[in-house]
Coordinates of C-alpha atoms and ligand atoms in Angstrom, one line a residue:
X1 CA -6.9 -9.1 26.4
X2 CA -8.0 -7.6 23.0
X3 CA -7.9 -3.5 22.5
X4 CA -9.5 -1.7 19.6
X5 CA -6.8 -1.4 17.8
X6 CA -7.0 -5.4 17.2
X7 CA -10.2 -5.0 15.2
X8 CA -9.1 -2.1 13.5
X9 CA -7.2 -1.8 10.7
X10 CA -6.4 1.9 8.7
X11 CA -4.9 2.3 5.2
X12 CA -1.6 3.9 5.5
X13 CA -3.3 7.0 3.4
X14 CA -6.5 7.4 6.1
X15 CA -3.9 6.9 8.8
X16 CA -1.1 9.7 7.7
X17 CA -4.5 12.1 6.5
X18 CA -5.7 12.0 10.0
X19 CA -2.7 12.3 12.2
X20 CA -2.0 15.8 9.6
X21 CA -5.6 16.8 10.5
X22 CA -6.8 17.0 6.8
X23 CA -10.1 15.9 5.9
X24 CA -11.6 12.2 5.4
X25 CA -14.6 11.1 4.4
X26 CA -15.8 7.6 5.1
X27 CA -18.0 5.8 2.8
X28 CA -19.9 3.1 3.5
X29 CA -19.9 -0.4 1.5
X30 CA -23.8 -2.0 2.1
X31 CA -24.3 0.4 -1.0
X32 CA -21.4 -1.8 -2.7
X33 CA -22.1 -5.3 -1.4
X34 CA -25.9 -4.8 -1.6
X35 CA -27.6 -2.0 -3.2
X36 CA -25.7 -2.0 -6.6
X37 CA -25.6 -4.9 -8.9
X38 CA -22.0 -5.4 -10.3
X39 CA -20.1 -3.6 -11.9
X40 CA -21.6 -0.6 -11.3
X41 CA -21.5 -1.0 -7.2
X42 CA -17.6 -1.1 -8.0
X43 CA -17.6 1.3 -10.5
X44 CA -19.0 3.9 -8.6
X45 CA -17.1 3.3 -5.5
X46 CA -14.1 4.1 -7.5
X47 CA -15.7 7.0 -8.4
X48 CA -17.0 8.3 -5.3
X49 CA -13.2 8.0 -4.1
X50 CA -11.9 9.4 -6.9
X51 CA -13.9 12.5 -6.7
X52 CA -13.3 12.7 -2.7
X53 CA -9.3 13.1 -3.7
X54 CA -10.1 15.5 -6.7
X55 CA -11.7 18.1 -4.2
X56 CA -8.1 17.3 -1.6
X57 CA -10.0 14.9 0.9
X58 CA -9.0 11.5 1.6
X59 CA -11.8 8.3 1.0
X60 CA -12.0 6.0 3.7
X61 CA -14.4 3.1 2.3
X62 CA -15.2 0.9 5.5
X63 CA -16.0 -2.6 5.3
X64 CA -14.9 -5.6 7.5
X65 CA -12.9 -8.6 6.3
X66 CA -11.0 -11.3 8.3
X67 CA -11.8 -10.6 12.0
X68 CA -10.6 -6.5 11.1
X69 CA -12.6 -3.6 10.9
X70 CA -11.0 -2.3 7.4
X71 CA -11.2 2.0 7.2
X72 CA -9.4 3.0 3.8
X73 CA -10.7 -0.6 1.5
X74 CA -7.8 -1.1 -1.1
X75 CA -9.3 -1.3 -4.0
X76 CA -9.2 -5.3 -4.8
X77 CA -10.6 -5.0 -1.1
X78 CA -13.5 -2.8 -2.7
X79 CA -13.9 -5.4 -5.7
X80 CA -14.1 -8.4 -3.2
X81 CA -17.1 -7.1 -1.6
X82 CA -18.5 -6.0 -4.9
X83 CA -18.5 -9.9 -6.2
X84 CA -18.9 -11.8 -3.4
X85 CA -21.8 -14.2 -2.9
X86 CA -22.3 -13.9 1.0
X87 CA -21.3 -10.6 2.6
X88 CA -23.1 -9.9 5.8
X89 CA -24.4 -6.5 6.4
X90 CA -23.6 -5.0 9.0
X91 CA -25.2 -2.6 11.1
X92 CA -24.3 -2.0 14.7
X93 CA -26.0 -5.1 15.9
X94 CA -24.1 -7.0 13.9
X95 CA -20.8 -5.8 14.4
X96 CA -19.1 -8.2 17.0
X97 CA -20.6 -11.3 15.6
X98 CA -18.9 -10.6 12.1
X99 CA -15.8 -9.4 13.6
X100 CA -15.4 -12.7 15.7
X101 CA -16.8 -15.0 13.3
X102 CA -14.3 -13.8 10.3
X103 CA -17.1 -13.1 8.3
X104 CA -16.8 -10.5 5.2
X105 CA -19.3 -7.6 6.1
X106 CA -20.2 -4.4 4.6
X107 CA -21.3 -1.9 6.4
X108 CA -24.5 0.6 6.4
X109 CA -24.7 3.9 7.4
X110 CA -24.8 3.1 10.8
X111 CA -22.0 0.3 11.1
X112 CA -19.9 3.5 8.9
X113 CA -20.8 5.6 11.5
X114 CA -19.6 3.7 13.8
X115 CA -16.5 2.1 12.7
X116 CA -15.3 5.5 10.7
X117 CA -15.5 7.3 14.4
X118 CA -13.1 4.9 16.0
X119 CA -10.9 6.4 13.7
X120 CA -11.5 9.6 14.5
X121 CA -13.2 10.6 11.0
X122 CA -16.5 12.9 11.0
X123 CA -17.7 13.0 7.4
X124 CA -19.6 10.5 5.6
X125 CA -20.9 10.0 2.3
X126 CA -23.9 8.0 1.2
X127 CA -26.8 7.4 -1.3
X128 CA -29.9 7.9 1.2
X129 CA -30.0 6.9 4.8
X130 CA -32.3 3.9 6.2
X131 CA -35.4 5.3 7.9
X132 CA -39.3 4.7 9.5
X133 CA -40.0 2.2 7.0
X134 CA -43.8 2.3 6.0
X135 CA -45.7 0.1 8.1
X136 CA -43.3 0.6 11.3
X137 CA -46.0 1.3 14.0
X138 CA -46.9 -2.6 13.6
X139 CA -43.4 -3.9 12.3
X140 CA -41.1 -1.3 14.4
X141 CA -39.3 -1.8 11.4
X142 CA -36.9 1.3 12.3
X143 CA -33.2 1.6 10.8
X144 CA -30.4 2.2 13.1
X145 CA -29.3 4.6 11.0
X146 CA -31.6 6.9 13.2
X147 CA -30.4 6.1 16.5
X148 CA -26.8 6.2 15.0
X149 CA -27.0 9.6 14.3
X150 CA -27.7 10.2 17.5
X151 CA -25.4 8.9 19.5
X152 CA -22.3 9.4 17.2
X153 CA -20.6 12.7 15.9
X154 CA -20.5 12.5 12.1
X155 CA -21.7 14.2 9.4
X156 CA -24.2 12.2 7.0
X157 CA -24.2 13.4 3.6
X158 CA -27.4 11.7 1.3
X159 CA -29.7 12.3 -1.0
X160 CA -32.1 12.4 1.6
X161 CA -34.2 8.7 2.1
X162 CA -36.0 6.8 -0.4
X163 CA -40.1 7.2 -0.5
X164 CA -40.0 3.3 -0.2
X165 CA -40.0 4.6 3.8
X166 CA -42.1 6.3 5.9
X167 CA -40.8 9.9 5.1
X168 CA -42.7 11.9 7.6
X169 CA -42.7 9.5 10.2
X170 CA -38.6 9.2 9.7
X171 CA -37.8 13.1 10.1
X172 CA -40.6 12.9 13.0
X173 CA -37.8 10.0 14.8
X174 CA -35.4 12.1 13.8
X175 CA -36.4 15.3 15.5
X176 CA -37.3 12.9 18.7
X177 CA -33.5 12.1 18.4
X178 CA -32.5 15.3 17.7
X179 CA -30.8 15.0 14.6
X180 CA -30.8 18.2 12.7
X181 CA -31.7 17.7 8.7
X182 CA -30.1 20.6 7.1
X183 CA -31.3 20.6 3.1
X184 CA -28.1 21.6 1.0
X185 CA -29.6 24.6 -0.8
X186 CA -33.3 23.4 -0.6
X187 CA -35.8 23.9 1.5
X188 CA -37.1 20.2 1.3
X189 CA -36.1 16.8 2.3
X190 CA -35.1 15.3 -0.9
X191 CA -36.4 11.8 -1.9
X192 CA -33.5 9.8 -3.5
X193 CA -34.3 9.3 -7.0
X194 CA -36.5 13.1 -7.3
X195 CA -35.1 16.2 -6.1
X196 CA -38.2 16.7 -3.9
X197 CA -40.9 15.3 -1.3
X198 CA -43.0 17.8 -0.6
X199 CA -41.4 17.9 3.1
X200 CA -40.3 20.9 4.1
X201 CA -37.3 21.1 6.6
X202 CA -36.5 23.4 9.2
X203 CA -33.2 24.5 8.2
X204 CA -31.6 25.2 5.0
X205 CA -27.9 26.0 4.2
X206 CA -26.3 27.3 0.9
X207 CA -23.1 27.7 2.0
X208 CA -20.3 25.6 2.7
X209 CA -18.7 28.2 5.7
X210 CA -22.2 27.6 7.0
X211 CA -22.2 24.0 7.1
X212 CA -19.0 23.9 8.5
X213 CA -20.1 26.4 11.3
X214 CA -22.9 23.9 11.9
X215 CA -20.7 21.1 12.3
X216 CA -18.2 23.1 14.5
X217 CA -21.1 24.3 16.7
X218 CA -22.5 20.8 16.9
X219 CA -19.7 19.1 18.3
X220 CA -17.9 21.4 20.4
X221 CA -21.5 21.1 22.2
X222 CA -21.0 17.4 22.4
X223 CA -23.8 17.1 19.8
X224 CA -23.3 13.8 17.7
X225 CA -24.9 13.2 13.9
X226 CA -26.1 15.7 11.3
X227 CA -27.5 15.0 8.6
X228 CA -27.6 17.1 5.5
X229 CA -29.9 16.4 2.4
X230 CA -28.2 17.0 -1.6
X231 CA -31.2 16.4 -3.8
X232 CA -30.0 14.3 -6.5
X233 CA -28.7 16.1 -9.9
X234 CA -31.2 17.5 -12.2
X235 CA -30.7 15.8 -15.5
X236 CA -30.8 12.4 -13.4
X237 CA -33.5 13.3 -11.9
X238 CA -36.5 10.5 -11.7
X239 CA -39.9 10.4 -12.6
X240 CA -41.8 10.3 -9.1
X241 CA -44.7 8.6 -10.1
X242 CA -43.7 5.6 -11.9
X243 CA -41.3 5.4 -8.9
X244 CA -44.1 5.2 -6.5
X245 CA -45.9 2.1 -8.8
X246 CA -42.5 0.2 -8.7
X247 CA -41.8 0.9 -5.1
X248 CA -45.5 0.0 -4.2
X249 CA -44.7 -3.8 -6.4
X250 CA -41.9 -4.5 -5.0
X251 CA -43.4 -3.7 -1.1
X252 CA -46.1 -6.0 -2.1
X253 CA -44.0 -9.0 -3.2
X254 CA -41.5 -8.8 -0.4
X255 CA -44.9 -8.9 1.7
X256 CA -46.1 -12.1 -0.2
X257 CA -42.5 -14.1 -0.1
X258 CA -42.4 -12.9 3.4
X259 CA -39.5 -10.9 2.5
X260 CA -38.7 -8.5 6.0
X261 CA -36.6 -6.5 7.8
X262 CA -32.6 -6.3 6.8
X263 CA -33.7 -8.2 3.3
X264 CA -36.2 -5.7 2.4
X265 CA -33.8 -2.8 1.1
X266 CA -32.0 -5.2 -1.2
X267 CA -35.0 -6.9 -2.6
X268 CA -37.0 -3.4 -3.1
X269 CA -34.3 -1.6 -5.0
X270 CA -33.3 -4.9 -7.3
X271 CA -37.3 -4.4 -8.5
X272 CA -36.6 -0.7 -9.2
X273 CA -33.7 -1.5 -11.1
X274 CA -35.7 -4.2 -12.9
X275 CA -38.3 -2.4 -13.8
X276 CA -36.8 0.7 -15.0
X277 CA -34.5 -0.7 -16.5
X278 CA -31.5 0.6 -15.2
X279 CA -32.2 3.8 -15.2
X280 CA -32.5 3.8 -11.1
X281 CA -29.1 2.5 -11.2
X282 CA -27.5 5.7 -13.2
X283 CA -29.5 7.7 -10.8
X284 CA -28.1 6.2 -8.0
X285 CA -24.6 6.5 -9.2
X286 CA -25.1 10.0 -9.9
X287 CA -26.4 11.0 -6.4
X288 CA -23.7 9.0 -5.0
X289 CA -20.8 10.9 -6.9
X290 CA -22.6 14.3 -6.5
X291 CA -22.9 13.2 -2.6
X292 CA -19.1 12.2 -1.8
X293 CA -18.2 15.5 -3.9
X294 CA -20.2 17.9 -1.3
X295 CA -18.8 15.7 1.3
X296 CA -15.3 16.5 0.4
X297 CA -16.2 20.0 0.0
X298 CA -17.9 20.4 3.7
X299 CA -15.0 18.3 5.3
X300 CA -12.2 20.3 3.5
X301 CA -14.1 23.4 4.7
X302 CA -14.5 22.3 8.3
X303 CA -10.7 21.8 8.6
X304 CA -9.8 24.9 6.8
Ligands
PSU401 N1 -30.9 3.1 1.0 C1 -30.6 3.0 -0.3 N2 -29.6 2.1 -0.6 C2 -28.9 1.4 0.3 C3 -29.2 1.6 1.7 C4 -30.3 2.4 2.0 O1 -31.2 3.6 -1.1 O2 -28.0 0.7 -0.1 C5 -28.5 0.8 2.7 C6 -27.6 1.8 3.5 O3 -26.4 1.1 3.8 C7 -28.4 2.0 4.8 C8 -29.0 0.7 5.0 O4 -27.6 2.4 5.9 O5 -29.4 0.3 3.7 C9 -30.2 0.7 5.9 O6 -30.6 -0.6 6.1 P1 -31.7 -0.9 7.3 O7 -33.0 -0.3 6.8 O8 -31.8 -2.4 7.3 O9 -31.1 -0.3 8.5
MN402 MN1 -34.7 -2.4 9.2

């Protein structure tokens, strides 16, 4: 007979951190394996970890090597998935075939989500969550990300969701699950790479006690995932629409190569990085670092 504990493996730090109650936040490593080109993926994953211990939190990067569910990714762990060739990503469907088949997989949001509450963390960091992608009431072409959020008690920081997806049709699937989207001292859902969308949300915090109310409120009621929306720093802020050109390319080639589903994330942000020239990837190093640090901040004040 196999337990849990056979597929899942924690770093001694993530281990001691949550027996003593102090805070965690999980990362996820689809960002690393597949939305970053190298070395920046690695770079920033140091980063993010770094800043996660610099405001008294403990990073948990999740990933899953050798038949293990890995919470707390060493950091030649971290570099593995950064340069390997074939890393399966892994969402919640995917989960037991990479874990019996040995496979190295990195996880989204939702296979975070999922693996980071076996251990018993509630905080996550990310860049921007998988949504309604455009297209989706003839595709269905819907992340699990969504239904993640809500059927498991974490917190999901991001810099909202990429205009790439349906934006109003993903906070409509969101509401239907009830996930609250909280904007972190905006009133709109931010967009990734700009600050705004021109979607206004229906709650707003600017306060950290606030958040952590939320979060206490929220799952003492048995209430699972929460989202909250950081719009990306100012000075890295994008220009929206030369985004929208790029974004609308690189939709239309994945459609011609018959590029779907899983594959189309990957292949859509490579053509940003392409055509800007890099510029999307400082952007989306900068969210990602100005992401873990609230994170660290909201867990350290929901343990306090
Ligand atoms: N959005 C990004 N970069 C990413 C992702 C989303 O800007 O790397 C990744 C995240 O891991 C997210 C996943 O959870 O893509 C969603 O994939 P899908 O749409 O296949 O569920
Ligand atoms: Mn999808």
């Amino acid at each position: 007979m196999h337990s849990l504990s056979s597929y899942l493996t924690l770093s001694e730090e993530v281990q001691t951190a949550l027996q003593e109650k102090r805070p965690v936040v999980a990362l996820e490593s689809t960002v690393i394996a597949h939305g970053l080109p190298y070395p920046a993926n690695v770079e920033v994953a140091q980063a993010m970890e770094a800043v996660i211990r610099g405001k008294g939190a403990v990073p948990a990067t999740v990933g899953i090597q050798e038949g293990k569910i890995v919470v707390g990714l060493s950091h030649d762990q971290i570099e593995r998935l950064g340069t390997a060739q074939q890393v399966q990503k892994v969402s919640r469907r995917d989960l037991a075939v990479t874990l019996a088949t040995g496979r190295l997989g990195a996880t989204t949001v939702a296979g975070t989500m999922l693996c980071a509450s076996m251990a018993g963390i509630r905080f996550l960091a990310t860049g921007g969550i998988g949504g309604v992608h455009r297209g989706a009431e003839t595709s269905m072409d819907i992340s699990t990300d969504l239904t993640e959020l809500s059927n498991t008690p974490m917190l999901v920081v991001c810099a909202g969701a990429k205009s790439m997806l349906d934006l109003d049709l993903t906070l409509e699937y969101l509401e239907t699950q009830g996930v609250p989207v909280i904007g972190w001292q905006t009133d709109e859902l931010p967009a990734f790479y700009t600050r705004r969308s021109g979607r206004r949300l229906s709650h707003r915090v600017d306060d950290v006690a606030t958040l952590a109310a939320i979060a206490h409120a929220q799952w003492t009621c048995s209430l699972h995932g929460i989202v909250v929306g950081c719009p990306i720093p100012e000075r890295y802020e994008m220009d929206g629409s030369s985004l929208d050109a790029a974004i609308e390319e690189a939709l239309q080639r994945a459609s011609a190569q018959g590029i779907h589903g899983a594959a189309i994330t990957p292949f859509v942000l490579a053509h940003i990085a392409n055509v800007t020239v890099g510029e999307s990837v400082e952007a989306n190093k900068a969210l990602l670092i100005n992401n873990a640090t609230w994170a660290a901040r909201f867990a350290r004040a929901y343990f306090s």
